[in-house]
Short mmCIF file of C-alpha atoms in Angstrom, two decimals:
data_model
loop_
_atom_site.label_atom_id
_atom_site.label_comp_id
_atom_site.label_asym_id
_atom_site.label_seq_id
_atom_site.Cartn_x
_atom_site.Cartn_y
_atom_site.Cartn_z
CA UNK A 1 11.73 3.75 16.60
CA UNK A 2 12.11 0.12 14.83
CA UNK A 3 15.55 -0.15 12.92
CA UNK A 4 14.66 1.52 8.97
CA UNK A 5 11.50 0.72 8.00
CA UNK A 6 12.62 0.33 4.69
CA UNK A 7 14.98 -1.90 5.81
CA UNK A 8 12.95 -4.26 7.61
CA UNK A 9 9.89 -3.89 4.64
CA UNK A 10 9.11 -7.11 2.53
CA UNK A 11 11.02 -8.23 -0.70
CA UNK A 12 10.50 -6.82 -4.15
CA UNK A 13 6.75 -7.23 -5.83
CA UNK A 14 8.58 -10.07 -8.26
CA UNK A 15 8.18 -11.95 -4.65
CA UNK A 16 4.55 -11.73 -4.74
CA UNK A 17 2.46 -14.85 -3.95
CA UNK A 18 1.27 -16.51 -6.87
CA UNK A 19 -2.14 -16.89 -5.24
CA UNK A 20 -3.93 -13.85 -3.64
CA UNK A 21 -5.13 -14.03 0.05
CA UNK A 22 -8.74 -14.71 0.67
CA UNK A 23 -10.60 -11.24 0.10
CA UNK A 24 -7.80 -9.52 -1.37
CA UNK A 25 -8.79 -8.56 -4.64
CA UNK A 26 -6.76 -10.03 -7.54
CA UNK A 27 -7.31 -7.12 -10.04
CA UNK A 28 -5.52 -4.31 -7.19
CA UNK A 29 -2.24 -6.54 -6.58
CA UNK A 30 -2.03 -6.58 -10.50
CA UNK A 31 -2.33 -3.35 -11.05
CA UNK A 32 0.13 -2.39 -8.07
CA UNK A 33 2.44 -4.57 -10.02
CA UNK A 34 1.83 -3.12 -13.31
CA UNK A 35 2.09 0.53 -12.23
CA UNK A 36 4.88 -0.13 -9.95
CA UNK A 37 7.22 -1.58 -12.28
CA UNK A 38 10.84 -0.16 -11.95
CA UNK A 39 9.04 2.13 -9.24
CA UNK A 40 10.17 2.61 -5.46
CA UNK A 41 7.44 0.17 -3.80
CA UNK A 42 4.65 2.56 -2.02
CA UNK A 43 5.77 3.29 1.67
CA UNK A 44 1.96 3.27 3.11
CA UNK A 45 1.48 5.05 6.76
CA UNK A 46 -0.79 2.92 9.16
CA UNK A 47 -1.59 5.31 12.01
CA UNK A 48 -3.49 2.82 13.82
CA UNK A 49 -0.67 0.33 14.79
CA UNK A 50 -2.20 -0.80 17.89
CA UNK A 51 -5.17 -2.22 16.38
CA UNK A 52 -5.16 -6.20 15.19
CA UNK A 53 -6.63 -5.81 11.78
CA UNK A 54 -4.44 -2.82 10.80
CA UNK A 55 -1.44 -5.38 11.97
CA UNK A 56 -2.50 -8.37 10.40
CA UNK A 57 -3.39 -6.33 7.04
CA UNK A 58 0.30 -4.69 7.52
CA UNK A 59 1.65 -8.12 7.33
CA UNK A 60 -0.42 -8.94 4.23
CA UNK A 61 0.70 -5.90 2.52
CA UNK A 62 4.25 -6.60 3.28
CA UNK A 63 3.84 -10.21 1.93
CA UNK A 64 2.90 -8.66 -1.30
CA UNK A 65 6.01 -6.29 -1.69
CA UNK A 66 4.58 -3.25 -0.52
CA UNK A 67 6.06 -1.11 2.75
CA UNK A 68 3.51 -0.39 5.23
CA UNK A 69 5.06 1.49 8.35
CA UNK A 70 2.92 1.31 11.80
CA UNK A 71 2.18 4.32 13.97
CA UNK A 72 2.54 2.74 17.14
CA UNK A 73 4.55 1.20 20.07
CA UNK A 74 7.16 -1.41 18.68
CA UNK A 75 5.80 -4.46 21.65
CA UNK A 76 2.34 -3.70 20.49
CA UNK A 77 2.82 -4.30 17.16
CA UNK A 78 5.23 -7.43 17.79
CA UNK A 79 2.45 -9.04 20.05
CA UNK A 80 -0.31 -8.25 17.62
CA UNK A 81 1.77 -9.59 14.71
CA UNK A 82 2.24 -12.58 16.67
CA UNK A 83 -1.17 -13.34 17.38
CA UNK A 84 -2.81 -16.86 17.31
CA UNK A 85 0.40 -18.48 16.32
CA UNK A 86 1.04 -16.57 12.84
CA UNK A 87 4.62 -16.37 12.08
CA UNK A 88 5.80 -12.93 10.40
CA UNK A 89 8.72 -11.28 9.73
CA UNK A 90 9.16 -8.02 11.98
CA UNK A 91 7.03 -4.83 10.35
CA UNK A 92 8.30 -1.66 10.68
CA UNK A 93 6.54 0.85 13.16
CA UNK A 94 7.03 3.71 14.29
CA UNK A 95 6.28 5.56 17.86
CA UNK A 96 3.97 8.29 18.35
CA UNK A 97 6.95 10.09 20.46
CA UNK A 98 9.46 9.72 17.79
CA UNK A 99 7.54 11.33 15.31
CA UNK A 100 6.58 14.13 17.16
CA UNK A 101 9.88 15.07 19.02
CA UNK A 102 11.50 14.19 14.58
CA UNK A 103 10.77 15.90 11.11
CA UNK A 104 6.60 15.13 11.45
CA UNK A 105 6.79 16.93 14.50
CA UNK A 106 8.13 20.00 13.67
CA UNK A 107 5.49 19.83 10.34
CA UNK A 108 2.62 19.76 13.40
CA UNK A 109 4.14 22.60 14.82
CA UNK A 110 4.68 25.00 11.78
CA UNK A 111 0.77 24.07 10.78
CA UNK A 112 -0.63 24.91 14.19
CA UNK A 113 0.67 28.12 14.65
CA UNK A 114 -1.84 30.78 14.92
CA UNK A 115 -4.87 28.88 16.33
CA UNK A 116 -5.50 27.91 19.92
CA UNK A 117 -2.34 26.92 22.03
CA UNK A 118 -3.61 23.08 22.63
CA UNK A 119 -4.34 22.53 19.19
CA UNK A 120 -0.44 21.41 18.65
CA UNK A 121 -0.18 19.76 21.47
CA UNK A 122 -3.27 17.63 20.78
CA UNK A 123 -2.23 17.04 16.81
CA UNK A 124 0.90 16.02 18.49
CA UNK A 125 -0.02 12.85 20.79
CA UNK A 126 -2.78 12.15 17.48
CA UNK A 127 -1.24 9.23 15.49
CA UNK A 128 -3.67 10.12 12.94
CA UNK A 129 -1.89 13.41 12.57
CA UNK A 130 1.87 12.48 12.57
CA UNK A 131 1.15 10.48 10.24
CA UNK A 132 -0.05 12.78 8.02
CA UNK A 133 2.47 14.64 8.83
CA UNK A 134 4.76 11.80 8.39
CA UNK A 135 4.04 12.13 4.80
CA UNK A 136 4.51 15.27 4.56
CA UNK A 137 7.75 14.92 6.12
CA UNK A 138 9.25 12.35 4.04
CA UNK A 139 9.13 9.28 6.21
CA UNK A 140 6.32 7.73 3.86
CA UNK A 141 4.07 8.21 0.69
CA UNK A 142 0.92 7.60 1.50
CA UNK A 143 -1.81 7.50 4.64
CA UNK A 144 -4.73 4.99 5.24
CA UNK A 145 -6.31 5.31 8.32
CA UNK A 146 -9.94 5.65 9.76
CA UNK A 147 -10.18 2.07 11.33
CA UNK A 148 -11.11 3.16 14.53
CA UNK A 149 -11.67 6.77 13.98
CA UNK A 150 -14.53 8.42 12.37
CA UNK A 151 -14.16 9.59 8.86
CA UNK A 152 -14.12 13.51 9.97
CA UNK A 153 -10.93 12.66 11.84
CA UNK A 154 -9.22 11.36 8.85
CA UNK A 155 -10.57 14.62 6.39
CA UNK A 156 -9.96 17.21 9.05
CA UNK A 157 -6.44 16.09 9.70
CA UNK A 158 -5.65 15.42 6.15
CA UNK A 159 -6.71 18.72 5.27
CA UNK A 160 -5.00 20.62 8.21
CA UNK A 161 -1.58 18.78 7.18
CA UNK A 162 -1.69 17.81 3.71
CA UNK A 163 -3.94 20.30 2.20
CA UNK A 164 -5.16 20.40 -1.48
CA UNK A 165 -3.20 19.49 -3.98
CA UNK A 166 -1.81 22.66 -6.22
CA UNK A 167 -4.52 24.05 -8.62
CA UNK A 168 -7.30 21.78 -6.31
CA UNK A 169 -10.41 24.23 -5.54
CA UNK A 170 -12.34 20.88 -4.23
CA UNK A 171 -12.23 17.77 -1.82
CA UNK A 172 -14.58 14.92 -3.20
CA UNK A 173 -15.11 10.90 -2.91
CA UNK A 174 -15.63 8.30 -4.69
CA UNK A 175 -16.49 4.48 -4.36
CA UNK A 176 -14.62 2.01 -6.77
CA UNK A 177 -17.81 -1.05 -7.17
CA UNK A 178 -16.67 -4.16 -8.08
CA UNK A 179 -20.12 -5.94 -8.97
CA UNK A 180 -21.20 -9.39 -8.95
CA UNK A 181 -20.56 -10.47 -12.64
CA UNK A 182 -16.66 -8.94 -12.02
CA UNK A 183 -17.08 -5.11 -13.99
CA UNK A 184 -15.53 -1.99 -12.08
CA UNK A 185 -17.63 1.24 -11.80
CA UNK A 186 -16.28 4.40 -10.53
CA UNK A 187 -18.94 6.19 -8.49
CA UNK A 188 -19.04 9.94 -7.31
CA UNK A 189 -19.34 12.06 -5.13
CA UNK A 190 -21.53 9.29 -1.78
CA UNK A 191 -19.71 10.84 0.99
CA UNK A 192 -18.51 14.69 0.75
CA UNK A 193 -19.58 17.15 -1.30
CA UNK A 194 -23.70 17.29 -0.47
CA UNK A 195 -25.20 19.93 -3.05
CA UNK A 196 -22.29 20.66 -5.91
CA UNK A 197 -22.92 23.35 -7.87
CA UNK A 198 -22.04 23.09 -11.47
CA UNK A 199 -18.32 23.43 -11.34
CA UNK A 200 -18.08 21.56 -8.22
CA UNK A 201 -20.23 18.75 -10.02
CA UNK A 202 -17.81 19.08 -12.99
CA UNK A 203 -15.22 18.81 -10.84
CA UNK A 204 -16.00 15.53 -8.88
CA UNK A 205 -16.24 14.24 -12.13
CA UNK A 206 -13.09 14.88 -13.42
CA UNK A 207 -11.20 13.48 -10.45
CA UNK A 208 -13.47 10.52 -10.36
CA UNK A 209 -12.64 9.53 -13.91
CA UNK A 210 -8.72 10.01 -12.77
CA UNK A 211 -9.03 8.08 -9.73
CA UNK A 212 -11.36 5.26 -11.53
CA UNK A 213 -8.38 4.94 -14.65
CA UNK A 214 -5.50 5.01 -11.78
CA UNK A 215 -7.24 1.85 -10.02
CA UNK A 216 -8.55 -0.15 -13.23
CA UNK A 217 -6.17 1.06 -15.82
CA UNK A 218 -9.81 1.42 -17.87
CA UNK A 219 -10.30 4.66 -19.75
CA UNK A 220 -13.24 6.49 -18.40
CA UNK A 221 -16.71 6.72 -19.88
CA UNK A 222 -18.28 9.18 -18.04
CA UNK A 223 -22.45 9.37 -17.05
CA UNK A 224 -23.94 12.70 -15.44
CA UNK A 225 -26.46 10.53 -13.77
CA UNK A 226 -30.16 12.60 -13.47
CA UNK A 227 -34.01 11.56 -13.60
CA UNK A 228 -33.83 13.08 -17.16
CA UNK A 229 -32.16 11.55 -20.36
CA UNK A 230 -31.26 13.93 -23.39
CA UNK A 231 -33.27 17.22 -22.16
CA UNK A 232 -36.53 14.49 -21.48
CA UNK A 233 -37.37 16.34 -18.46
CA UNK A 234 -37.54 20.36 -17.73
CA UNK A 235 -36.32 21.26 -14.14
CA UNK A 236 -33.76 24.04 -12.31
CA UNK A 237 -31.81 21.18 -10.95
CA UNK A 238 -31.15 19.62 -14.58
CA UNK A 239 -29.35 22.97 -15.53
CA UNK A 240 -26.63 22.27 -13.06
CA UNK A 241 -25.78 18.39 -14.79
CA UNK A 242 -25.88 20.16 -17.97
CA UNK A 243 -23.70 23.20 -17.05
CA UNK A 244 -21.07 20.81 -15.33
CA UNK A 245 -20.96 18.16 -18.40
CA UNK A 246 -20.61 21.01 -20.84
CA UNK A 247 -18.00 22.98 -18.87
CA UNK A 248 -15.73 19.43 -18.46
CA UNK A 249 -16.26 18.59 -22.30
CA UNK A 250 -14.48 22.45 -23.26
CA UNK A 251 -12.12 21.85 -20.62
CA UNK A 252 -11.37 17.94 -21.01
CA UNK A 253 -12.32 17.14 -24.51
CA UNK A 254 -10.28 14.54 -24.50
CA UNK A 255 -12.47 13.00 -21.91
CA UNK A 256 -15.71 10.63 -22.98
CA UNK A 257 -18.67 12.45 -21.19
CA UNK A 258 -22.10 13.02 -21.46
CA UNK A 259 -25.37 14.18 -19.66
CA UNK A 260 -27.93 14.32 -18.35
CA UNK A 261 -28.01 10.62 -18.55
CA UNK A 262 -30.84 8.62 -16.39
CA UNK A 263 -28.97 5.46 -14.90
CA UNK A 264 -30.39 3.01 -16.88
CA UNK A 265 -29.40 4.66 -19.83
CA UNK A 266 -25.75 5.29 -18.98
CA UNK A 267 -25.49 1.43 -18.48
CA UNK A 268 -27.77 -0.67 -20.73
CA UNK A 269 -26.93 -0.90 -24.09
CA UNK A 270 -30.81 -1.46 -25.51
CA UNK A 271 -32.26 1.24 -23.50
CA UNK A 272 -29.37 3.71 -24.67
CA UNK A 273 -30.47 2.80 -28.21
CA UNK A 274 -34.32 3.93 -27.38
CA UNK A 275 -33.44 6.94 -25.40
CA UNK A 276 -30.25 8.25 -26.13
CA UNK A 277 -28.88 7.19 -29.78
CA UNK A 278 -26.59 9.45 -30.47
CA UNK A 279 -24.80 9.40 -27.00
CA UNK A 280 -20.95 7.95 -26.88
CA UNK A 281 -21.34 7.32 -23.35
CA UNK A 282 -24.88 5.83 -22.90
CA UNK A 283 -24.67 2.17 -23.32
CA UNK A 284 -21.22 1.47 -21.45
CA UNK A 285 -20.29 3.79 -19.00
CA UNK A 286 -18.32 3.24 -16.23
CA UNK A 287 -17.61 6.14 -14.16
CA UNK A 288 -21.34 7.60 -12.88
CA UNK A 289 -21.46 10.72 -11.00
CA UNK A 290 -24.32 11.40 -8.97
CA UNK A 291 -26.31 14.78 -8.74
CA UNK A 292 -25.64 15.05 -4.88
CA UNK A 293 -24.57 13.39 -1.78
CA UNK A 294 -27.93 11.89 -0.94
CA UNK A 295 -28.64 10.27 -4.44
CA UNK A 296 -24.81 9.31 -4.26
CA UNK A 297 -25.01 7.64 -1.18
CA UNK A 298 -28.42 5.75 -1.69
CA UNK A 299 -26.75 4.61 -5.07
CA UNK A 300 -23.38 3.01 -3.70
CA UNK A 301 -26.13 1.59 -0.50
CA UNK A 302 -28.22 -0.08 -2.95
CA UNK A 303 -25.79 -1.56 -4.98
CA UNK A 304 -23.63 -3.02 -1.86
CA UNK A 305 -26.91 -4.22 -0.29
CA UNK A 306 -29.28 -5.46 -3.17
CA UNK A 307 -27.04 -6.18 -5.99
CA UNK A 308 -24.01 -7.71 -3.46
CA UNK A 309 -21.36 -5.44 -5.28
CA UNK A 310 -18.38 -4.69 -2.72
CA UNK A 311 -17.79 -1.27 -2.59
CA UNK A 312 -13.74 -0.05 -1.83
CA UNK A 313 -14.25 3.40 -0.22
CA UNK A 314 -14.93 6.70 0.37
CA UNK A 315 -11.63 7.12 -1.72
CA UNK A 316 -10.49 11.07 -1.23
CA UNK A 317 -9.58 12.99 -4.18
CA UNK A 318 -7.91 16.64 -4.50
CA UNK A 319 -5.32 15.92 -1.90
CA UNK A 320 -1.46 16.97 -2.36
CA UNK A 321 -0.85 13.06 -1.80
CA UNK A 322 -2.98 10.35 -1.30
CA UNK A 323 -4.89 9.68 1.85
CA UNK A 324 -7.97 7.22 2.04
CA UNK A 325 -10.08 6.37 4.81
CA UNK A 326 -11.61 3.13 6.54
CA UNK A 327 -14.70 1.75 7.62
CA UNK A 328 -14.96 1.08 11.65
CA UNK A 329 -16.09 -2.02 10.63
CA UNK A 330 -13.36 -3.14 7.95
CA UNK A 331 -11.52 -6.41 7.95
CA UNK A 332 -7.85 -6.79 7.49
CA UNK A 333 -8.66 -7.83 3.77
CA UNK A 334 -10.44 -4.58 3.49
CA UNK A 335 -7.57 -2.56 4.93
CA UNK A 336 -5.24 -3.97 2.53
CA UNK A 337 -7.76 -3.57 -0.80
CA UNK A 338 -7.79 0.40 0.77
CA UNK A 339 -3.94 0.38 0.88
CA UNK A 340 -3.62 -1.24 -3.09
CA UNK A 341 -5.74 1.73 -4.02
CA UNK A 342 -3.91 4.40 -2.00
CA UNK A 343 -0.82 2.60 -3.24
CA UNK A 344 -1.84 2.53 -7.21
CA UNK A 345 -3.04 6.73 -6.41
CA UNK A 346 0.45 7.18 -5.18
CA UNK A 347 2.16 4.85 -8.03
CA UNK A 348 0.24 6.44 -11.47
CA UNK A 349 1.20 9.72 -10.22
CA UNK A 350 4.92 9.21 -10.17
CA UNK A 351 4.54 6.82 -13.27
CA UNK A 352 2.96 10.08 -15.03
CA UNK A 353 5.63 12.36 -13.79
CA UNK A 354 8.11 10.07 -14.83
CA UNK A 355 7.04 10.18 -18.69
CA UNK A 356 6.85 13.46 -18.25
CA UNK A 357 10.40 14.16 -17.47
CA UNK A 358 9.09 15.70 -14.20
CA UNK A 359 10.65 15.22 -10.78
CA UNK A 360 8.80 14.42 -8.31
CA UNK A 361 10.74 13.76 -5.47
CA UNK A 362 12.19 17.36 -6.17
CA UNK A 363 9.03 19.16 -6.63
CA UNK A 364 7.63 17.14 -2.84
CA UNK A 365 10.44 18.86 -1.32
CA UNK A 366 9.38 22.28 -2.21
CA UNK A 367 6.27 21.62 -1.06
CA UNK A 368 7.53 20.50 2.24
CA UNK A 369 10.20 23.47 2.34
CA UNK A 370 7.34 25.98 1.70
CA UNK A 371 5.32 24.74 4.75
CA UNK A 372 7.93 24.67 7.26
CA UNK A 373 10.67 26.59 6.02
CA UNK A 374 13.54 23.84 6.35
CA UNK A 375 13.67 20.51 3.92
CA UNK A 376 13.02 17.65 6.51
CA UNK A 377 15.53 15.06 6.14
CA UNK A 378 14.48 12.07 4.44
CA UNK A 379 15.32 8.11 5.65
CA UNK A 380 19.25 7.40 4.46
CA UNK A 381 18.34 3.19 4.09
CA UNK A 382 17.81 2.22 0.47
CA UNK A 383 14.53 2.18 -1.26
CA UNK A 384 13.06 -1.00 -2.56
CA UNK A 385 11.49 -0.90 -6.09
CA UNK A 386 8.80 -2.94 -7.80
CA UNK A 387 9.63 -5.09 -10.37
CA UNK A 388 7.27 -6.91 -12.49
CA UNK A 389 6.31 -10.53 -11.45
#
């Protein structure tokens, strides 16, 4: 293992650059800023240390004041770091073999029992796993991962590990769409949940609206997206949009919703006026939730492809902490947008818990003492915290 990989993370957030790295986008480092003010900075798990974008966006991230920690060996990640002359401080890693035979390990082991014998010795050589676990543990906050592994990978061992999060019936996506004229729209469910019933649909919507508001710091306007506006249209499959937007409105009336809503509709102002008048959503929403996986996915295609938005995502929502996955084909830039995100998840949880007058740090620990029966140690070395730049 590296010396503490607290110890060897980057300086405070106040530190930042005043200038954002190409493809980094400007709105995520301010928000990690603004949410992390007075905050322990994010401690972001990396399971794919031996990979050159996951290094170089480790580096980026640490430049910015965050504290990534590599799953890998400590040579690899030098020599990667070190690639094509760049000049960075040591980042903190971490070897597969230490976190099995430490804390993570024995997580692995206490989750495995009662299924076949391999299946903890295969979790346990999985860097995608121990770091999960490494969460779970202690050792960090958060897990980003997927770069070279397919997105089931990342799900199946975030589920097996992390689980849901209390009072969490549902895993569900969404896509956060930055589009070309600079507006953010939350978009769910394009990559989990195919054929959501009503409360499922209801659901997705509700943690879309949370995880849209965690990343912007927008409050949510919520579209159930349908070919029907306002009961214009008679079908089985409209009873489902209506059930879900009627069941979140009794249970979130705090929240702006409406639906069925047709897309257009939800989003332009003059066709809201024709077709749905007396609609406080219709207009200017920013949080659309799709009927189902397929119209979901088309939807976040379509935009990326024909209207050149850039989509950050799948982001995963309902887990007991936050874990996001990557496309085979991301960049480092992309990797580090991901980590923001997963890092802003992480940060407007403990900022809520905080005004609160909750603990969180206390109530992690049961949750770690229930599934293994022992309270892994946590790293001794002091925790940096964010500070406003």
């Amino acid at each position: 293992m590296s010396s503490s990989p607290v110890a060897d993370a980057a300086p405070d957030l106040a530190g930042k650059p005043t200038a954002t790295p190409d493809g980094i986008d400007d709105l995520l480092v301010s928000r990690v800023c603004e949410e992390g003010a007075g905050l322990p900075a994010p401690r972001i798990i990396l399971p794919e240390g031996d990979d050159e974008r996951v290094v170089r966006a480790a580096g980026a991230l640490a430049d910015l004041g965050l504290a990534p920690m590599l799953v890998g060996d400590a040579s690899t990640v030098c020599s990667l770091s070190s690639e094509g002359g760049r000049s960075r401080r040591v980042l903190p890693s971490i070897a597969v073999a230490d976190l099995a035979h430490g804390a993570a390990g024995g997580i692995i082991r206490a989750k495995a029992v009662g299924r076949h014998a391999e299946a903890a010795d295969t979790w346990l050589s999985d860097p995608v796993h121990l770091g999960m676990a490494a969460v779970e543990a202690g050792i960090g906050d958060v897990v980003v991962a997927g770069a070279t592994r397919p997105t089931a990978d990342v799900i199946r061992a975030a589920l097996r590990i992390l689980g849901l999060a209390p009072g969490t019936a549902l895993l569900s996506s969404s896509f956060l769409m930055k589009l070309a004229d600079g507006r953010y729209l939350g978009f769910g469910d394009c990559a989990v949940v195919p054929n959501p019933d009503a409360a499922e649909l209801a659901a997705i919507a509700r943690a879309t609206a949370d995880t849209f508001t965690s990343i912007t710091g927008e409050s949510p306007a919520v579209a159930m997206l349908s070919f029907s506006t306002a009961g214009s249209a008679d079908h089985p499959d409209l009873e489902i949009i209506r059930s879900a937007t009627a069941a979140l409105s009794a249970d979130h009336p705090e929240l702006e919703v409406d639906g069925e809503l047709q897309f257009d509709a939800a989003l332009i102002d003059s066709v809201a006026r024709a077709k749905a008048p007396d609609s406080t959503v219709a207009g200017h929403a920013n949080v659309l939730i799709f009927p189902n996986l397929a119209a979901g996915n088309i939807g976040y295609k379509i935009a990326e492809r024909l209207a050149h938005a850039q989509a950050f995502g799948p982001l995963l929502q309902g887990l007991s902490s936050p874990v996001n996955d990557l496309s085979r084909g991301a960049s480092a830039a992309d990797i580090v947008n991901v980590a923001l995100i997963t890092a802003l998840q992480h940060l407007t949880t403990q900022s809520r818990n905080r005004h609160s007058g909750a603990d969180p740090t206390q109530r992690a620990a049961a949750r770690r003492t229930g599934a293994t029966g022992t309270r892994p140690q946590r790293p001794h070395s002091p925790r940096r915290t964010i500070t406003r730049s």
